[in-house]
XYZ file of N, CA and C in Angstrom:
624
model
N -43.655 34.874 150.391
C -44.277 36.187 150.297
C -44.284 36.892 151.650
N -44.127 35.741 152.978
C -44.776 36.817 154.320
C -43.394 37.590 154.458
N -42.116 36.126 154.323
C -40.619 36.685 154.674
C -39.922 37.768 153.746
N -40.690 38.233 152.400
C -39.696 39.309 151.548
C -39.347 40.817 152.596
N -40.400 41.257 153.155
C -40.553 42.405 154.056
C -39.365 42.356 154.860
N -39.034 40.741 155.651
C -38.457 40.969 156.953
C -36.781 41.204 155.577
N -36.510 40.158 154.640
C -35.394 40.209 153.882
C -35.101 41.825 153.668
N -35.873 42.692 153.113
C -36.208 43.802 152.501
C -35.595 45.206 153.494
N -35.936 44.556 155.231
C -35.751 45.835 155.930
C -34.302 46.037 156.597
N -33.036 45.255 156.098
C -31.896 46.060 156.068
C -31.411 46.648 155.269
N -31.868 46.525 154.146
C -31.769 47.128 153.217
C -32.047 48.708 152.865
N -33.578 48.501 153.648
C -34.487 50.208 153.871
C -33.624 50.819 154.635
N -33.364 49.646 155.749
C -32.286 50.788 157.278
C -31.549 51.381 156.797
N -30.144 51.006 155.406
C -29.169 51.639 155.251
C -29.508 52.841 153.932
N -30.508 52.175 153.323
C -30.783 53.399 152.649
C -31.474 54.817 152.909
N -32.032 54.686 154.429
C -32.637 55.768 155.467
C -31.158 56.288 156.014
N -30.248 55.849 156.261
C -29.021 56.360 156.804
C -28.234 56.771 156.340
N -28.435 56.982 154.667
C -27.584 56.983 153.820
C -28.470 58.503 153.555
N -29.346 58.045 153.092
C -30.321 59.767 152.856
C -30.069 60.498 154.396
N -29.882 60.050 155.073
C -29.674 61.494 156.391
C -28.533 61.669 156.982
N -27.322 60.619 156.350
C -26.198 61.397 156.122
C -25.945 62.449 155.154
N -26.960 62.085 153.663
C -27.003 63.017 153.038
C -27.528 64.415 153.071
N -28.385 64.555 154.303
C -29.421 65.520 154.443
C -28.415 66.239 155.452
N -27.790 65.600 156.300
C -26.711 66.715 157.803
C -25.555 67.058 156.505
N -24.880 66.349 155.444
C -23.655 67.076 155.128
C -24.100 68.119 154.061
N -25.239 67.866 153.689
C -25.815 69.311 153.257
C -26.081 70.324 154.385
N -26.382 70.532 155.386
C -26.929 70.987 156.370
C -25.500 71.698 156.649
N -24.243 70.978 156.888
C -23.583 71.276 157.255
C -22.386 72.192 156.477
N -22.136 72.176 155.006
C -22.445 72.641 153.907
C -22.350 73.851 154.154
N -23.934 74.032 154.580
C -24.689 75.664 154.395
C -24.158 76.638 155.674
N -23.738 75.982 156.544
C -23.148 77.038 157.405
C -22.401 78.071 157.406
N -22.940 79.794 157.552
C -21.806 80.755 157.178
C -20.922 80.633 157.424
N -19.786 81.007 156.940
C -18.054 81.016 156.698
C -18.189 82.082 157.606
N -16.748 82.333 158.464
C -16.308 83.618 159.229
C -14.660 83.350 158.674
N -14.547 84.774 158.687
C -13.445 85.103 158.402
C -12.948 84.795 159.541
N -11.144 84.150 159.712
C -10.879 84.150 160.722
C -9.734 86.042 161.288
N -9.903 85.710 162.547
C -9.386 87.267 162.892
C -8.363 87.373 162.800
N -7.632 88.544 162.462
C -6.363 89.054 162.114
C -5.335 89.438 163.703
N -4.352 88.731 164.021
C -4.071 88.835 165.273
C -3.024 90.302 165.534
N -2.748 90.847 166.422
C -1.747 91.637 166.224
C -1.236 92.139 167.829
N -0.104 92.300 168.256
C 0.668 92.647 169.775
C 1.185 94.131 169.610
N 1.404 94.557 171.007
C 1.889 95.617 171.336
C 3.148 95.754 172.130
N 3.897 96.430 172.517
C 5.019 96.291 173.137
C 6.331 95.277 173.134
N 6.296 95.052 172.048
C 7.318 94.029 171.200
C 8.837 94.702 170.762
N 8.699 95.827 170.234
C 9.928 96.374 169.457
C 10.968 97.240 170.817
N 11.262 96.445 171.649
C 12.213 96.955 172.816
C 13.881 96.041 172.800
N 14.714 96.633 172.859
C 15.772 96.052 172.807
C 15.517 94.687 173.611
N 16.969 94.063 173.244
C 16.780 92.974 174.557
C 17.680 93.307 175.792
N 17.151 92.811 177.146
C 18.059 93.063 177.671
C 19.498 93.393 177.980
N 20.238 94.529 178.683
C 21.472 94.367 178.834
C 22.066 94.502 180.094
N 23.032 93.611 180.565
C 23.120 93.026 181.827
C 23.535 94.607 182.402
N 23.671 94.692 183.864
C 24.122 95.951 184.359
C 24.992 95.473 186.043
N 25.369 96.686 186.588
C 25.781 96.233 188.170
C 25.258 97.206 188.940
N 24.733 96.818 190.404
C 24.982 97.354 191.099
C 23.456 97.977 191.102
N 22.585 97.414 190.615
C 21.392 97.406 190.916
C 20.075 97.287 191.779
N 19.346 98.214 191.731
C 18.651 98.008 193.202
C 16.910 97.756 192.454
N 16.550 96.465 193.777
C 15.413 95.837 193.341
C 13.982 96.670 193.626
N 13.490 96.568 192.752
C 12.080 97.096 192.833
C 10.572 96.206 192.508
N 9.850 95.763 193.529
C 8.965 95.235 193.820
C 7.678 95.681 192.641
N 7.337 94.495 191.831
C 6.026 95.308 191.263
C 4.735 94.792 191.552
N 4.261 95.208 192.261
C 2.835 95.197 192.891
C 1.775 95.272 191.556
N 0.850 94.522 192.113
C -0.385 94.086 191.202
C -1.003 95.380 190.850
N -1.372 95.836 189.698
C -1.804 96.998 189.229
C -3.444 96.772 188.782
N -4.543 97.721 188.312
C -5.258 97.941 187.792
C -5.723 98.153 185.857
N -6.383 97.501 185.572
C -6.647 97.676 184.031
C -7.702 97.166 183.923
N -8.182 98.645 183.316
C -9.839 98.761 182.869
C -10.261 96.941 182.047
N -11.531 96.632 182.595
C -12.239 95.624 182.270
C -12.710 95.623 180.759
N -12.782 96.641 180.549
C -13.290 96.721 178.841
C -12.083 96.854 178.067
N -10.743 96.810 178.278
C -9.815 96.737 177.347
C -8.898 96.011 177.910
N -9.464 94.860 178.837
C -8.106 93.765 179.273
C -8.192 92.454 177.937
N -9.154 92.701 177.398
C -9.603 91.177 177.172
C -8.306 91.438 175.358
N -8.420 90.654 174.968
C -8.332 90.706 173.906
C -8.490 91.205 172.771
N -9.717 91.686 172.553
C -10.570 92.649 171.753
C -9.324 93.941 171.754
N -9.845 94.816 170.758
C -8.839 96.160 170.344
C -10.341 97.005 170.441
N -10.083 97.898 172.028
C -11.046 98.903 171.732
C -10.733 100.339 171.420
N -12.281 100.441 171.161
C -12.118 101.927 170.451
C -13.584 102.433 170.887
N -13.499 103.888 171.332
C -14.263 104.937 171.687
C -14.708 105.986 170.705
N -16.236 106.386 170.694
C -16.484 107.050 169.451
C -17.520 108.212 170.548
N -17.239 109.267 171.160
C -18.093 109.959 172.081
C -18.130 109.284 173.113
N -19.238 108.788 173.439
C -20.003 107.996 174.562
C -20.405 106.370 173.636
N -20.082 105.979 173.071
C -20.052 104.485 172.254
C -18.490 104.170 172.473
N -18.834 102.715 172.915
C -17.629 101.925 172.685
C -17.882 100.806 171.883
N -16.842 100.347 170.916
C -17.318 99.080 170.008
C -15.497 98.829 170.151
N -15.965 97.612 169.714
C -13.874 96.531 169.262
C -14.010 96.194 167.458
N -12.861 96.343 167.315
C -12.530 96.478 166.022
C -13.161 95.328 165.325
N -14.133 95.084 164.382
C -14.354 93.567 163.905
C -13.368 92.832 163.331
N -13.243 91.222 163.639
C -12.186 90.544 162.953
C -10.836 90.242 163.121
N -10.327 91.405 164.763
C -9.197 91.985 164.572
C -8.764 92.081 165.998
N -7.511 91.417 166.900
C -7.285 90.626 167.756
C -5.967 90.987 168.210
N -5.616 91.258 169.376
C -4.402 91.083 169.990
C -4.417 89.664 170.295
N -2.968 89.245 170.398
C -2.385 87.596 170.340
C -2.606 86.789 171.192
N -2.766 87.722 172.564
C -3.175 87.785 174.040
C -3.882 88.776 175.041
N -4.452 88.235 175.560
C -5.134 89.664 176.557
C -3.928 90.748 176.543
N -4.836 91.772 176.396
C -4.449 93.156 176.440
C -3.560 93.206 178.087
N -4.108 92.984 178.969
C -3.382 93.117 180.176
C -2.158 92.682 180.150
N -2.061 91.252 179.814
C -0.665 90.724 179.933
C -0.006 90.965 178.794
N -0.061 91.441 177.571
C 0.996 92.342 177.016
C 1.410 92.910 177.846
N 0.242 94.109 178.367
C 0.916 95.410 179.035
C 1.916 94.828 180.270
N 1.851 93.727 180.727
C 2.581 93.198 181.963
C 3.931 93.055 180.892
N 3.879 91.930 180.067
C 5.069 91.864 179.535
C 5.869 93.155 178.991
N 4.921 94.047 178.721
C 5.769 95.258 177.612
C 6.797 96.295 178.710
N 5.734 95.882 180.233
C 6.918 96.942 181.713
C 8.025 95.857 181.451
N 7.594 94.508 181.809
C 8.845 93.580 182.334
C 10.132 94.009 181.322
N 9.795 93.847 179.664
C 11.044 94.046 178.835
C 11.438 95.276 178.706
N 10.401 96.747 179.065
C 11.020 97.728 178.926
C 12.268 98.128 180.221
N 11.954 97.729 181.450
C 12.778 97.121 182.344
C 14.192 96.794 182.545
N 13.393 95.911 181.533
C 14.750 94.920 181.572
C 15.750 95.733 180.496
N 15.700 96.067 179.148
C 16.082 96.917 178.125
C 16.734 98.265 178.927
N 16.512 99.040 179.999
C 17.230 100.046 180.371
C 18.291 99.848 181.022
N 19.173 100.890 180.357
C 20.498 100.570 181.250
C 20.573 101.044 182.353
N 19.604 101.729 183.412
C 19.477 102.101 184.476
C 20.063 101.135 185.658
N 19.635 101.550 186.673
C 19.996 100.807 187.716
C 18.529 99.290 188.506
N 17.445 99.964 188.077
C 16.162 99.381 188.968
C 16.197 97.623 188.170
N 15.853 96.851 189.016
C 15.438 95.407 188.257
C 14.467 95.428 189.043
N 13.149 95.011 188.119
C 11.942 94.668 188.221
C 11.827 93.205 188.812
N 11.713 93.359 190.193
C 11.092 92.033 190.592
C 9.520 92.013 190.865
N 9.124 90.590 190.627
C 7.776 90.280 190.929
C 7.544 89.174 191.604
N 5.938 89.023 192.634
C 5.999 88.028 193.278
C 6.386 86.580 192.996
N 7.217 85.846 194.057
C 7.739 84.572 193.535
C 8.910 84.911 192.894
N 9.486 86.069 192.657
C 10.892 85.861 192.141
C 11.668 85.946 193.673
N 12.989 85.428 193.202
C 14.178 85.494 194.487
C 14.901 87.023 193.719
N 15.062 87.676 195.309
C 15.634 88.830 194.967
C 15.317 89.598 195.870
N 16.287 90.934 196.823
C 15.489 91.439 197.946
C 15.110 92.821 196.709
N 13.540 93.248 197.324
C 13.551 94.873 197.019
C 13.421 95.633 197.855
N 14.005 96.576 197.559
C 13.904 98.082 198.241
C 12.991 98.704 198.266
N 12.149 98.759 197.446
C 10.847 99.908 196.419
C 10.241 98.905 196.273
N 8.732 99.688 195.837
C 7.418 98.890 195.515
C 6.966 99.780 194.570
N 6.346 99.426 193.274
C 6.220 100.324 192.362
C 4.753 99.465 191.672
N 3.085 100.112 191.693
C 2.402 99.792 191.247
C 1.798 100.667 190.148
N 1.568 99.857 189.238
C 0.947 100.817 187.999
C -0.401 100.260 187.704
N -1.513 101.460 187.912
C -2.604 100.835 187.315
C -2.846 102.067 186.102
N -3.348 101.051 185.288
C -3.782 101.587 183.872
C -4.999 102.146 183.893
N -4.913 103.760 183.736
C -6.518 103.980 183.922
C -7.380 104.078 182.046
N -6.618 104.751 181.234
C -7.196 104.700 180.103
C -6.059 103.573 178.867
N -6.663 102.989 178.283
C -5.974 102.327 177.095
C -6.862 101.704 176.175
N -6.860 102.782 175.063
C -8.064 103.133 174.062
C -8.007 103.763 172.739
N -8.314 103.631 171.703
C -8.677 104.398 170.448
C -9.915 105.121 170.277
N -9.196 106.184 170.577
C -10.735 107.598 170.367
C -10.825 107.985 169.277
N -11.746 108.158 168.436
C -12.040 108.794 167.731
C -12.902 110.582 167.964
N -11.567 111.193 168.524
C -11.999 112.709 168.901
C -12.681 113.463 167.246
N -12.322 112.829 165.913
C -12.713 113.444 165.296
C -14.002 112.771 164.352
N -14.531 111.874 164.599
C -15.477 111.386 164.225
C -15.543 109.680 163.766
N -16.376 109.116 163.278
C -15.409 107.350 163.062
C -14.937 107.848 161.871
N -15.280 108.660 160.770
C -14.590 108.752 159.511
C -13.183 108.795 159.516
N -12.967 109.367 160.637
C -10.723 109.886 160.965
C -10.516 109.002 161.697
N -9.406 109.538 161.515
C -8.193 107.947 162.258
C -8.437 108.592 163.659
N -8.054 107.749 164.325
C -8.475 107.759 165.932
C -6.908 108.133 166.292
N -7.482 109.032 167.856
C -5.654 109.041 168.453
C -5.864 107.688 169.811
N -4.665 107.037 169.886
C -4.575 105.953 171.051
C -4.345 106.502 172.584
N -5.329 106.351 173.281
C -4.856 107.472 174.606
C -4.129 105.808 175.443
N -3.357 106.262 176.428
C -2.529 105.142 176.915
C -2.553 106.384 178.347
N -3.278 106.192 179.498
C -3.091 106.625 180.599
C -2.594 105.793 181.933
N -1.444 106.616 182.576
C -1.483 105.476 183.670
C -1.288 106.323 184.765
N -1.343 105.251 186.073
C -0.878 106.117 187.742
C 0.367 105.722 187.856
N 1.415 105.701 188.309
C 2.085 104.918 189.163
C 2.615 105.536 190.443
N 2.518 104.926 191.287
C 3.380 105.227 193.024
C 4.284 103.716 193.299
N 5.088 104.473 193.801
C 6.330 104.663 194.090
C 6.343 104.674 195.393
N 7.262 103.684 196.834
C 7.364 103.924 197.646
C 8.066 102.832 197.807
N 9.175 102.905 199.253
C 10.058 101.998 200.135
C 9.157 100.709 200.500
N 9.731 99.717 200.544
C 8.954 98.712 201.542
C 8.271 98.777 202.344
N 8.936 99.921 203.223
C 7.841 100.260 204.469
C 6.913 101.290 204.090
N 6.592 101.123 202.810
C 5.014 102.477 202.772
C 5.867 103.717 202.463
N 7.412 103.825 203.293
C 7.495 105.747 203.261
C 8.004 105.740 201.872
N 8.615 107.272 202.003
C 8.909 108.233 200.826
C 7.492 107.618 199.421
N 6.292 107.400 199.921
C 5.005 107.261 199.163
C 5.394 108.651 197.551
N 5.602 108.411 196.511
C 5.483 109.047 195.385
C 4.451 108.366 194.671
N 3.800 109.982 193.654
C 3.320 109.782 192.737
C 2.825 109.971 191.670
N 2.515 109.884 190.020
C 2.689 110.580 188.956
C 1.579 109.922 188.413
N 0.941 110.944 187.600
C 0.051 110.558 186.250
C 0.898 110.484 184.732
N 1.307 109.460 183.952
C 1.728 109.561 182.982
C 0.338 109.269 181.947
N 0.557 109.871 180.544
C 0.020 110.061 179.411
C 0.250 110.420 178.521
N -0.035 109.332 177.154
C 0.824 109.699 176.023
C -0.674 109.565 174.686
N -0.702 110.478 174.502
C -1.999 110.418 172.812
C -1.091 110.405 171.744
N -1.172 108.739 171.177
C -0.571 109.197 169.896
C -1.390 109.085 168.304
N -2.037 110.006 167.553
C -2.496 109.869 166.308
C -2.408 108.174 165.928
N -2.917 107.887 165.205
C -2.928 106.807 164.086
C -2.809 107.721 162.427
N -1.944 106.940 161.790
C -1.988 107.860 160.731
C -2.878 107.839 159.584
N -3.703 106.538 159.404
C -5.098 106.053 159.368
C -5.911 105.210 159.809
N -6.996 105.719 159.237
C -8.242 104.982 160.203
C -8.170 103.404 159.607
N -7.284 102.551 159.682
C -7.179 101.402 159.402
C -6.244 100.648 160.542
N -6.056 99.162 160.474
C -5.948 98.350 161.900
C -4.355 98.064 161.554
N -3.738 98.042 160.914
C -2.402 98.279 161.016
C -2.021 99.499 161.434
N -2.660 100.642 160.913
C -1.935 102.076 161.749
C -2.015 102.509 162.975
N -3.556 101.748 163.148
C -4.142 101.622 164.730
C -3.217 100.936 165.756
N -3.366 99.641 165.218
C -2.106 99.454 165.889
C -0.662 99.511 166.206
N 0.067 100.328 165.355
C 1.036 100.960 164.961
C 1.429 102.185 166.126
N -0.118 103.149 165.875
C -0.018 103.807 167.006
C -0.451 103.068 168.347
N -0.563 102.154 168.320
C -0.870 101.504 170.420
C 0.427 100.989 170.328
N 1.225 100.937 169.812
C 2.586 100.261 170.106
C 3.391 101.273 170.038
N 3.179 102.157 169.511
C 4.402 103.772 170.066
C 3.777 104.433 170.934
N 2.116 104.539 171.728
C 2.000 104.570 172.841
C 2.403 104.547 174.017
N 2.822 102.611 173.950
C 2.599 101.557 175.117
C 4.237 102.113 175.070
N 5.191 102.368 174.041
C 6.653 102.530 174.309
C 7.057 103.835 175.143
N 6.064 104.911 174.708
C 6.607 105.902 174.833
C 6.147 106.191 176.421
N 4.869 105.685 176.772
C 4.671 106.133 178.376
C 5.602 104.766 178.991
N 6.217 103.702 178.554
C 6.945 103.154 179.510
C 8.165 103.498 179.136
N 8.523 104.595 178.664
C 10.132 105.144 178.531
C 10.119 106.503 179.505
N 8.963 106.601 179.729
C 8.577 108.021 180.775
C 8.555 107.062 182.196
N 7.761 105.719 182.281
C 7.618 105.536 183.645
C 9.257 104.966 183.728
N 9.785 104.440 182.783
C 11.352 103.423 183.856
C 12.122 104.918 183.738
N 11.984 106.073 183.454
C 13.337 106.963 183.608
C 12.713 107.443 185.429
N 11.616 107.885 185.484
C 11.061 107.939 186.327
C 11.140 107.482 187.878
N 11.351 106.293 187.448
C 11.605 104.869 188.517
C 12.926 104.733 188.813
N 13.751 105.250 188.373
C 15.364 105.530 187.925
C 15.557 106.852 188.869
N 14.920 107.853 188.211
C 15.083 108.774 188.877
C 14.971 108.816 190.599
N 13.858 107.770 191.247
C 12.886 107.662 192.454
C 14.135 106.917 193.056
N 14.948 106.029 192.697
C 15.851 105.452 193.462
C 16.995 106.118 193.711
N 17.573 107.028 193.424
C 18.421 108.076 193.724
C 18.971 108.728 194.864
C-alpha cells in the first residue's frame, strides 16, 4: 500500500506531459495566419548588354536615396501622410535595384560611357554621382485614384580632377493606370526606365 504512489508517479509524469503538449499545440493552432507578401522589382525590362569600342570610363560615385524609400517597402504619399503598400514588397531594397537598374541601363546603351565602380579594374575619365531625391507614389488626387510615381534625381558630372563640374535635375511623373499594386508598379518601372534613358543620353552627351 505505502509503494503504489511511488509505482503510480511515472505514470502521472507522462500523462502531465502529454496534457501540455496538448495544451501548447492548441496554443499554437490559434495563432493568426498572415498572408505572405507579394514580391515585385523595378528596372528589369532593359536589353542586355551590347559590346561596343572605343569607350571612355566613367567613375560612379556613391549617391544619395531617401531613407524612407530605400528599404524594401513600396512607398506611397497621400498629402503630408506617408504609409507602404500592405502585403506588398520589392524583391530587394529599393536602393539596390535602383543601383542595378543604372548598372544595366549602362550597360544596354550603345553609347560610348562604361560605368565603372569602386573595385572594378578600369581607368576613368569622369565621375558621375546620382543621388535620388524623390522615389514615390503620390496620390495628388486623393487615396481613391491611382497615384502618379514621381522618380526625381540630381546628377553631376565632372573630370577626375573636380573640373568641367556639370549639372542636371532629371524627373519623370508617370500615372499608374490604377489604384492597384500591379499598375503601381508597372508605373515605377516605366519611371525608373524613362529617367535612366534621360540620365545615360546625358552622360553620353557630357563626354563629347
Amino acid at each position: 500500500m505505502i509503494r503504489a504512489p511511488l509505482r503510480l508517479a511515472p505514470a502521472l509524469r507522462v500523462v502531465g506531459i502529454a496534457a501540455l503538449a496538448l495544451a501548447l499545440s492548441g496554443c499554437i493552432s490559434l495563432l493568426p495566419k498572415t498572408k505572405p507578401s507579394q514580391l515585385y522589382r523595378f528596372g528589369a525590362s532593359v536589353a542586355e548588354a551590347s559590346p561596343r569600342e572605343g569607350s571612355v570610363g566613367v567613375f560612379q560615385a556613391n549617391g544619395f536615396f531617401p531613407s524612407e524609400a530605400a528599404s524594401d517597402r513600396i512607398l506611397t504619399i497621400d498629402g503630408g501622410k506617408a504609409a507602404y503598400i500592405a502585403q506588398s514588397r520589392w524583391v530587394a531594397p529599393a536602393s539596390i535595384l535602383w543601383t542595378e537598374a543604372v548598372h544595366r541601363a549602362f550597360d544596354a546603351d550603345p553609347g560610348r560611357v562604361r560605368l565603372n565602380v569602386r573595385g572594378q579594374a578600369g581607368k576613368s575619365e569622369y565621375v558621375l554621382r546620382l543621388d535620388v531625391r524623390s522615389f514615390e507614389a503620390r496620390y495628388e488626387n486623393g487615396a481613391g485614384g491611382a497615384p502618379t510615381i514621381v522618380v526625381r534625381v540630381r546628377g553631376v558630372m565632372s573630370k577626375m580632377d573636380m573640373s568641367n563640374v556639370t549639372e542636371r535635375i532629371f524627373e519623370v511623373k508617370t500615372p499608374a493606370s490604377d489604384n492597384r499594386v500591379g499598375a503601381i508598379v508597372a508605373a515605377y518601372d516605366k519611371a525608373v526606365t524613362d529617367v535612366l534613358g534621360q540620365i545615360v543620353a546625358w552622360t553620353n552627351a557630357n563626354i563629347a
